């Protein structure tokens, strides 16, 4: 342990209870686990505050000592943002998991940053309300991590990204300032909305400690349908049709392309909802308020789409059990894909109008490099967000082909997981020099010593300041 | 004209066409008109660029010369942000009014900052789509001004604030950097979302030149109803009921309290929809996709509310003409209120749970100061947003009572108009020193010479920098 670290720990010990400070040896492997299998460094130490005041003390002292911190929530971001880099200490929100009882009239809930998403979902449900964001990692991903990555998931179509759920935040800046804005007002233009700074900036501008989140009326009906379609164009046409005919009832629209569906079905315990062989499969969901009518209405629109030749085959859930079974098929994509080693995996957004061309060109280019490459694609078609995986002997070429294709199509290199450490080399493909310079200005303004999640999203030269940023 | 201004004009003339530069004498009174009747200074000169490139040249040259600029859109913000202060030049977006044809598949539209809101609404409508924001000043308020103030209006309940409509922006920083982010992706976490900086920061961090806006499916049905209720509590109960029973069909929920309704009705050309005498009136609107059913469903819920004693009296629109007539009653509040001189008028947000107490206490306190004071209240109850007016001999006392009451109730001193020049003395009542210090950091980072809308929202001491901000 360096002299600098030892001195900092002495100062921290005066401010925090004993259990808040964990040495690298005591910490064990937990803080270094990485869902992508990449190697984390040993942390200098681990800090586990219980309050925003303790987070403030930690940041102030670490800032004075120029100690870099990696902020950890559920460590399920899949972009390396929580992976420990040499010289970093861990700031873990794991002991800040309190959630308040939802305010039913205002339809809001206040939760600490370390609370898992599922805890928020369950609390909302118990109050007869719904939290609008759902993702596969609901049991581990935390409120703070969700805010920091502006999490997306399966119901963005209906409820928007995590940003749309945030009515207020409490966040701590690198110098220890605590910004508290938890009034939960749906409409407030009293000065800048500082909350927006911390949403999607991946812990680089401040540490979120609490959030006031928007809740929605709990739907009385949830029905889903699994459809086989002849093409991506048909799937896009069906999306337009469902939007037009069902309006805000439509709550999810997930896609699964043929090779992946076939491979999943081969390894599934349960029977497949529809036979393999179609090029595209879609899971559509509605959430409604009329139990005796919504399902019928949904089915009628789908049947019409079958008659009109938009859908080749469809199964509509007739019970909560069938509803869950269809979602289980969708979520099975993760089980299958996590079982494959060294998979190239990207989380991209593409304008719908250019998605077909992108998919054709990327596949051709990848197979020109490795004709045995397998391409597995699924995702949130309603949001233009695909999870695109390649099993190939040449991962570097595949990343390059896909990300350049995304840039050419006017898309984004990260739709919902963020940039972290793992995608920053491609950020310049989709953001201009002027934009990245503006991000650096923000970083310099709020974390001038560059101690928070250093090197995530982009690199900041140590001496960088707003004066170094030339006009574009 | 000072030497400094003369030299700057010479430099600007080399970059801009002749019609882009207007002298103070040529400009006439137009740029100084103020809907609040307050006095604008004579501008140093007026600049009317046609492109983002010209805005960039203007900002770069004015920044070098330390020439302050007031950015003007429709000048209908009602908070003084566009009012010219001594020494300021005007940057008017009035010649940047182009809008592109909506992208129907993506449901987006790209508009220049000077385009009036109504032009966006009309273009969306012509494409079979809907733009989600509507406000009384639709004919004059511009896209840029709407972004800068995060405009609200009558359908926030259904579609959210202006922030929720913005998929991308083009903005120019004080140093001339152009940030362009107009891809229109509904889901993109590729680095910081810089658009958020410019939404609701009232032109103090950069000049918005274009926006990519989200459009929605055009509703097949629009029905409204005008209700008389016995109390605010009944109006809040009805809101909960409509939300629960109609879900996202509910698209507006406007309130009008008795003294205002009575005063309006007395001066209206058309007959009143309901007799005066009830304490509270509500205009509720639904937008649906089932013409043969939505109106019936809405009426059934309202009739049930009458039977249950929540509503005292109700009229439901039976035709587009009746629909427009009920909205005309709502909009008539502005006609009546603008006819009163020296009215104290505030735009506040209050948590619904505390609104009743706030109204009672504010009224008592105001009438303790001036027992002849008249209080006129209407607004967007579904969003907790009231427009609260007082006719009194002691305006200063009224402002003080109302804003302190708002702060005590956990509300905001500006729900949808922004802070501008006129409300900044009250900002500290609802935002902490740490929050205001963070706003100043942002200002210093993006406009270090403080040339853009100087003194709007908050004051920045000339020498302020991030180093001057003490930890809180």
PDB file of C-alpha atoms in Angstrom, chain A residues 65-231:
ATOM      1  CA  UNK A  65      -6.003  12.889  -2.379  1.00  0.00           C
ATOM      2  CA  UNK A  66      -6.564  12.434  -6.141  1.00  0.00           C
ATOM      3  CA  UNK A  67      -7.707   8.861  -5.492  1.00  0.00           C
ATOM      4  CA  UNK A  68      -9.626   7.435  -8.466  1.00  0.00           C
ATOM      5  CA  UNK A  69     -12.863   5.639  -7.687  1.00  0.00           C
ATOM      6  CA  UNK A  70     -14.871   3.173  -9.708  1.00  0.00           C
ATOM      7  CA  UNK A  71     -18.538   3.347  -8.763  1.00  0.00           C
ATOM      8  CA  UNK A  72     -20.271  -0.030  -8.555  1.00  0.00           C
ATOM      9  CA  UNK A  73     -23.956  -0.915  -8.561  1.00  0.00           C
ATOM     10  CA  UNK A  74     -25.047  -4.333  -9.797  1.00  0.00           C
ATOM     11  CA  UNK A  75     -22.002  -4.731 -12.094  1.00  0.00           C
ATOM     12  CA  UNK A  76     -24.232  -5.963 -14.927  1.00  0.00           C
ATOM     13  CA  UNK A  77     -23.718  -3.095 -17.374  1.00  0.00           C
ATOM     14  CA  UNK A  78     -21.804  -5.203 -19.913  1.00  0.00           C
ATOM     15  CA  UNK A  79     -19.637  -2.296 -21.075  1.00  0.00           C
ATOM     16  CA  UNK A  80     -16.853  -2.481 -18.505  1.00  0.00           C
ATOM     17  CA  UNK A  81     -17.823   0.718 -16.659  1.00  0.00           C
ATOM     18  CA  UNK A  82     -17.691  -1.084 -13.279  1.00  0.00           C
ATOM     19  CA  UNK A  83     -14.513  -3.073 -14.040  1.00  0.00           C
ATOM     20  CA  UNK A  84     -11.704  -2.069 -11.687  1.00  0.00           C
ATOM     21  CA  UNK A  85      -8.679  -0.437 -13.312  1.00  0.00           C
ATOM     22  CA  UNK A  86      -5.230  -0.455 -11.683  1.00  0.00           C
ATOM     23  CA  UNK A  87      -4.988   2.127  -8.904  1.00  0.00           C
ATOM     24  CA  UNK A  88      -8.738   2.510  -8.450  1.00  0.00           C
ATOM     25  CA  UNK A  89     -10.656   2.076  -5.221  1.00  0.00           C
ATOM     26  CA  UNK A  90     -14.221   0.775  -5.363  1.00  0.00           C
ATOM     27  CA  UNK A  91     -17.170   2.888  -4.215  1.00  0.00           C
ATOM     28  CA  UNK A  92     -19.973   0.363  -3.821  1.00  0.00           C
ATOM     29  CA  UNK A  93     -23.575   1.438  -3.222  1.00  0.00           C
ATOM     30  CA  UNK A  94     -24.480  -2.045  -1.963  1.00  0.00           C
ATOM     31  CA  UNK A  95     -25.487  -0.872   1.511  1.00  0.00           C
ATOM     32  CA  UNK A  96     -27.784   1.896   0.248  1.00  0.00           C
ATOM     33  CA  UNK A  97     -30.781  -0.228  -0.707  1.00  0.00           C
ATOM     34  CA  UNK A  98     -33.653   1.440   1.132  1.00  0.00           C
ATOM     35  CA  UNK A  99     -36.820   2.226  -0.744  1.00  0.00           C
ATOM     36  CA  UNK A 100     -39.693   4.305   0.540  1.00  0.00           C
ATOM     37  CA  UNK A 101     -43.331   3.284   0.317  1.00  0.00           C
ATOM     38  CA  UNK A 102     -44.692   4.556  -3.000  1.00  0.00           C
ATOM     39  CA  UNK A 103     -46.744   7.751  -2.950  1.00  0.00           C
ATOM     40  CA  UNK A 104     -49.897   6.414  -4.580  1.00  0.00           C
ATOM     41  CA  UNK A 105     -51.531   9.757  -5.313  1.00  0.00           C
ATOM     42  CA  UNK A 106     -48.427  11.256  -6.916  1.00  0.00           C
ATOM     43  CA  UNK A 107     -47.485   7.858  -8.406  1.00  0.00           C
ATOM     44  CA  UNK A 108     -43.854   8.160  -7.356  1.00  0.00           C
ATOM     45  CA  UNK A 109     -41.306   6.168  -5.369  1.00  0.00           C
ATOM     46  CA  UNK A 110     -38.024   7.224  -3.792  1.00  0.00           C
ATOM     47  CA  UNK A 111     -35.268   4.595  -3.813  1.00  0.00           C
ATOM     48  CA  UNK A 112     -31.615   4.548  -2.796  1.00  0.00           C
ATOM     49  CA  UNK A 113     -29.100   3.953  -5.536  1.00  0.00           C
ATOM     50  CA  UNK A 114     -28.112   0.466  -4.422  1.00  0.00           C
ATOM     51  CA  UNK A 115     -31.656  -0.927  -4.502  1.00  0.00           C
ATOM     52  CA  UNK A 116     -32.087  -3.547  -7.215  1.00  0.00           C
ATOM     53  CA  UNK A 117     -34.538  -2.749 -10.002  1.00  0.00           C
ATOM     54  CA  UNK A 118     -36.743  -5.668  -9.009  1.00  0.00           C
ATOM     55  CA  UNK A 119     -37.235  -4.194  -5.543  1.00  0.00           C
ATOM     56  CA  UNK A 120     -38.670  -1.057  -7.147  1.00  0.00           C
ATOM     57  CA  UNK A 121     -40.872  -3.131  -9.454  1.00  0.00           C
ATOM     58  CA  UNK A 122     -42.167  -5.172  -6.522  1.00  0.00           C
ATOM     59  CA  UNK A 123     -42.848  -2.135  -4.335  1.00  0.00           C
ATOM     60  CA  UNK A 124     -44.755  -0.474  -7.169  1.00  0.00           C
ATOM     61  CA  UNK A 125     -46.734  -3.641  -7.773  1.00  0.00           C
ATOM     62  CA  UNK A 126     -47.639  -3.956  -4.101  1.00  0.00           C
ATOM     63  CA  UNK A 127     -49.044  -0.406  -4.240  1.00  0.00           C
ATOM     64  CA  UNK A 128     -51.156  -1.228  -7.288  1.00  0.00           C
ATOM     65  CA  UNK A 129     -48.781   0.613  -9.621  1.00  0.00           C
ATOM     66  CA  UNK A 130     -46.221  -0.260 -12.278  1.00  0.00           C
ATOM     67  CA  UNK A 131     -42.594   0.760 -12.785  1.00  0.00           C
ATOM     68  CA  UNK A 132     -42.079   1.278 -16.509  1.00  0.00           C
ATOM     69  CA  UNK A 133     -38.578  -0.165 -16.990  1.00  0.00           C
ATOM     70  CA  UNK A 134     -37.843  -3.873 -17.151  1.00  0.00           C
ATOM     71  CA  UNK A 135     -34.595  -5.562 -18.147  1.00  0.00           C
ATOM     72  CA  UNK A 136     -33.232  -9.094 -17.903  1.00  0.00           C
ATOM     73  CA  UNK A 137     -30.833  -8.193 -15.077  1.00  0.00           C
ATOM     74  CA  UNK A 138     -33.686  -6.897 -12.901  1.00  0.00           C
ATOM     75  CA  UNK A 139     -32.562  -8.887  -9.852  1.00  0.00           C
ATOM     76  CA  UNK A 140     -29.029  -7.452  -9.759  1.00  0.00           C
ATOM     77  CA  UNK A 141     -29.023  -4.179 -11.704  1.00  0.00           C
ATOM     78  CA  UNK A 142     -29.479  -1.239  -9.332  1.00  0.00           C
ATOM     79  CA  UNK A 143     -31.348   2.056  -9.449  1.00  0.00           C
ATOM     80  CA  UNK A 144     -28.048   3.959  -9.491  1.00  0.00           C
ATOM     81  CA  UNK A 145     -26.616   1.853 -12.293  1.00  0.00           C
ATOM     82  CA  UNK A 146     -29.858   2.159 -14.229  1.00  0.00           C
ATOM     83  CA  UNK A 147     -29.745   5.940 -13.915  1.00  0.00           C
ATOM     84  CA  UNK A 148     -26.059   6.061 -14.824  1.00  0.00           C
ATOM     85  CA  UNK A 149     -26.614   4.031 -17.994  1.00  0.00           C
ATOM     86  CA  UNK A 150     -30.079   5.415 -18.813  1.00  0.00           C
ATOM     87  CA  UNK A 151     -31.297   1.818 -18.914  1.00  0.00           C
ATOM     88  CA  UNK A 152     -33.699   0.728 -21.624  1.00  0.00           C
ATOM     89  CA  UNK A 153     -35.129  -2.763 -21.806  1.00  0.00           C
ATOM     90  CA  UNK A 154     -38.331  -4.209 -23.110  1.00  0.00           C
ATOM     91  CA  UNK A 155     -40.937  -1.499 -22.534  1.00  0.00           C
ATOM     92  CA  UNK A 156     -39.218   1.652 -23.819  1.00  0.00           C
ATOM     93  CA  UNK A 157     -41.824   1.717 -26.562  1.00  0.00           C
ATOM     94  CA  UNK A 158     -44.532   2.397 -23.992  1.00  0.00           C
ATOM     95  CA  UNK A 159     -42.814   4.067 -21.038  1.00  0.00           C
ATOM     96  CA  UNK A 160     -39.571   5.504 -22.450  1.00  0.00           C
ATOM     97  CA  UNK A 161     -35.985   5.070 -21.294  1.00  0.00           C
ATOM     98  CA  UNK A 162     -34.947   5.334 -17.652  1.00  0.00           C
ATOM     99  CA  UNK A 163     -34.565   9.099 -18.201  1.00  0.00           C
ATOM    100  CA  UNK A 164     -38.336   9.314 -18.616  1.00  0.00           C
ATOM    101  CA  UNK A 165     -38.838   7.665 -15.212  1.00  0.00           C
ATOM    102  CA  UNK A 166     -36.590  10.059 -13.279  1.00  0.00           C
ATOM    103  CA  UNK A 167     -38.486  12.870 -11.560  1.00  0.00           C
ATOM    104  CA  UNK A 168     -35.590  13.748  -9.303  1.00  0.00           C
ATOM    105  CA  UNK A 169     -32.170  12.683  -8.072  1.00  0.00           C
ATOM    106  CA  UNK A 170     -29.833  13.107  -5.180  1.00  0.00           C
ATOM    107  CA  UNK A 171     -26.254  13.060  -6.437  1.00  0.00           C
ATOM    108  CA  UNK A 172     -22.848  13.836  -4.983  1.00  0.00           C
ATOM    109  CA  UNK A 173     -20.213  15.700  -6.982  1.00  0.00           C
ATOM    110  CA  UNK A 174     -16.511  14.897  -6.910  1.00  0.00           C
ATOM    111  CA  UNK A 175     -15.872  17.762  -4.471  1.00  0.00           C
ATOM    112  CA  UNK A 176     -18.467  16.392  -2.065  1.00  0.00           C
ATOM    113  CA  UNK A 177     -21.314  18.787  -2.905  1.00  0.00           C
ATOM    114  CA  UNK A 178     -24.665  17.090  -2.483  1.00  0.00           C
ATOM    115  CA  UNK A 179     -27.330  18.029  -5.022  1.00  0.00           C
ATOM    116  CA  UNK A 180     -30.784  17.072  -3.805  1.00  0.00           C
ATOM    117  CA  UNK A 181     -33.797  17.348  -6.070  1.00  0.00           C
ATOM    118  CA  UNK A 182     -36.351  14.811  -4.882  1.00  0.00           C
ATOM    119  CA  UNK A 183     -39.592  16.812  -4.930  1.00  0.00           C
ATOM    120  CA  UNK A 184     -41.052  14.594  -7.603  1.00  0.00           C
ATOM    121  CA  UNK A 185     -42.788  17.396  -9.503  1.00  0.00           C
ATOM    122  CA  UNK A 186     -43.939  16.306 -12.949  1.00  0.00           C
ATOM    123  CA  UNK A 187     -43.515  19.857 -14.264  1.00  0.00           C
ATOM    124  CA  UNK A 188     -40.825  22.181 -12.948  1.00  0.00           C
ATOM    125  CA  UNK A 189     -38.733  24.684 -14.864  1.00  0.00           C
ATOM    126  CA  UNK A 190     -37.263  26.443 -11.838  1.00  0.00           C
ATOM    127  CA  UNK A 191     -33.687  26.664 -13.106  1.00  0.00           C
ATOM    128  CA  UNK A 192     -31.608  24.033 -14.887  1.00  0.00           C
ATOM    129  CA  UNK A 193     -32.708  20.432 -14.540  1.00  0.00           C
ATOM    130  CA  UNK A 194     -29.436  19.122 -13.108  1.00  0.00           C
ATOM    131  CA  UNK A 195     -30.780  15.569 -12.888  1.00  0.00           C
ATOM    132  CA  UNK A 196     -30.233  15.192 -16.605  1.00  0.00           C
ATOM    133  CA  UNK A 197     -26.463  15.490 -16.124  1.00  0.00           C
ATOM    134  CA  UNK A 198     -26.273  12.245 -14.207  1.00  0.00           C
ATOM    135  CA  UNK A 199     -28.575  10.174 -16.409  1.00  0.00           C
ATOM    136  CA  UNK A 200     -26.541   8.256 -18.964  1.00  0.00           C
ATOM    137  CA  UNK A 201     -23.181   9.770 -18.012  1.00  0.00           C
ATOM    138  CA  UNK A 202     -22.080   6.471 -16.480  1.00  0.00           C
ATOM    139  CA  UNK A 203     -20.945   7.774 -13.103  1.00  0.00           C
ATOM    140  CA  UNK A 204     -18.376  10.120 -14.602  1.00  0.00           C
ATOM    141  CA  UNK A 205     -19.969  13.394 -13.438  1.00  0.00           C
ATOM    142  CA  UNK A 206     -21.202  12.466  -9.975  1.00  0.00           C
ATOM    143  CA  UNK A 207     -22.453   9.615  -7.829  1.00  0.00           C
ATOM    144  CA  UNK A 208     -26.213   9.139  -7.731  1.00  0.00           C
ATOM    145  CA  UNK A 209     -27.359   8.227  -4.222  1.00  0.00           C
ATOM    146  CA  UNK A 210     -31.167   8.397  -4.481  1.00  0.00           C
ATOM    147  CA  UNK A 211     -33.856   8.744  -7.117  1.00  0.00           C
ATOM    148  CA  UNK A 212     -37.481   9.802  -7.189  1.00  0.00           C
ATOM    149  CA  UNK A 213     -39.050   7.651  -9.896  1.00  0.00           C
ATOM    150  CA  UNK A 214     -42.298   7.931 -11.792  1.00  0.00           C
ATOM    151  CA  UNK A 215     -44.799   5.090 -11.494  1.00  0.00           C
ATOM    152  CA  UNK A 216     -47.699   4.247 -13.793  1.00  0.00           C
ATOM    153  CA  UNK A 217     -51.180   2.825 -13.297  1.00  0.00           C
ATOM    154  CA  UNK A 218     -50.937  -0.957 -13.154  1.00  0.00           C
ATOM    155  CA  UNK A 219     -52.421  -2.447 -16.293  1.00  0.00           C
ATOM    156  CA  UNK A 220     -55.464  -4.632 -15.755  1.00  0.00           C
ATOM    157  CA  UNK A 221     -54.548  -6.723 -18.786  1.00  0.00           C
ATOM    158  CA  UNK A 222     -51.292  -8.066 -20.146  1.00  0.00           C
ATOM    159  CA  UNK A 223     -51.429 -10.136 -23.285  1.00  0.00           C
ATOM    160  CA  UNK A 224     -48.611 -11.104 -25.621  1.00  0.00           C
ATOM    161  CA  UNK A 225     -48.339 -12.817 -28.959  1.00  0.00           C
ATOM    162  CA  UNK A 226     -45.551 -14.627 -30.758  1.00  0.00           C
ATOM    163  CA  UNK A 227     -45.526 -14.112 -34.512  1.00  0.00           C
ATOM    164  CA  UNK A 228     -43.626 -15.659 -37.395  1.00  0.00           C
ATOM    165  CA  UNK A 229     -42.957 -13.321 -40.297  1.00  0.00           C
ATOM    166  CA  UNK A 230     -41.420 -13.620 -43.727  1.00  0.00           C
ATOM    167  CA  UNK A 231     -39.075 -10.652 -43.458  1.00  0.00           C
TER     168      UNK A 231
END
